[in-house]
Amino acid sequence: MAGGSPSPKSGDAAVFARTRFAGQGDLGSAVLRPLRSGTVWVAGAAAEVAWGIRYNHGGGYSYRLCPAGEPLTEACFQRYPLNFTGTSTLRWNDGTELHFNGTYVATGTHPPGSMWARNPIPRIDDEARGSGEPASDTGCRPPAVGRACRAFDPVCAEGMPPWHRIEPKARAGDVEGRCS
């Protein structure tokens, strides 16, 4: 499903604008013409995938497919969840990579038995915005716990500068940060 492109207005979180290709909610199968990529996907084989964070709200994600010959419905995607394999990698704009063991869950997920991966970048919010919790007076430093504080250590090495907000840029790729 197409999301369009980020709106140039300030406070543009989750606001999208129609482009010449599609608008928010348009089905890619209906508005985009098929193009051959030359990529051959082999059933059962592992493939490298990537995603980026613009505004980090924590949580996790899963990947699901729906065969091109079937109607593109949520039920179809739920029938074809993909599993995660191997290690995970954080990749920064300067090409630096950090490889680590991802955290994957396959129990208590929906659809049952599907695999979910935890977002490896902690959501650190000392002001507890949107969590329903009071602002943290400890700065979320150990031993502080709670919904406004990360519940696990970041994958970046200790001693690196604290995590910080990266200002939005014109292109989504510009907001990927360093382990900072």
GROMACS .gro file of N, CA and C in nm, residues 120-122 150-157:
model
   33
  120PRO      N    1   1.587  -0.286   1.704
  120PRO     CA    2   1.711  -0.284   1.782
  120PRO      C    3   1.750  -0.147   1.835
  121ILE      N    4   1.684  -0.042   1.791
  121ILE     CA    5   1.716   0.093   1.837
  121ILE      C    6   1.621   0.128   1.951
  122PRO      N    7   1.671   0.148   2.072
  122PRO     CA    8   1.582   0.176   2.184
  122PRO      C    9   1.510   0.309   2.168
  150ARG      N   10   1.419   0.266   2.799
  150ARG     CA   11   1.449   0.143   2.726
  150ARG      C   12   1.453   0.027   2.825
  151ALA      N   13   1.411  -0.088   2.779
  151ALA     CA   14   1.408  -0.205   2.866
  151ALA      C   15   1.524  -0.299   2.836
  152PHE      N   16   1.617  -0.255   2.751
  152PHE     CA   17   1.731  -0.338   2.714
  152PHE      C   18   1.845  -0.246   2.675
  153ASP      N   19   1.967  -0.299   2.679
  153ASP     CA   20   2.082  -0.219   2.642
  153ASP      C   21   2.086  -0.200   2.491
  154PRO      N   22   2.126  -0.083   2.444
  154PRO     CA   23   2.139  -0.064   2.299
  154PRO      C   24   2.251  -0.151   2.245
  155VAL      N   25   2.245  -0.180   2.115
  155VAL     CA   26   2.349  -0.264   2.056
  155VAL      C   27   2.480  -0.189   2.038
  156CYS      N   28   2.479  -0.057   2.052
  156CYS     CA   29   2.601   0.022   2.037
  156CYS      C   30   2.687   0.006   2.162
  157ALA      N   31   2.817   0.017   2.144
  157ALA     CA   32   2.910  -0.002   2.254
  157ALA      C   33   2.891   0.103   2.362
   0.00000   0.00000   0.00000
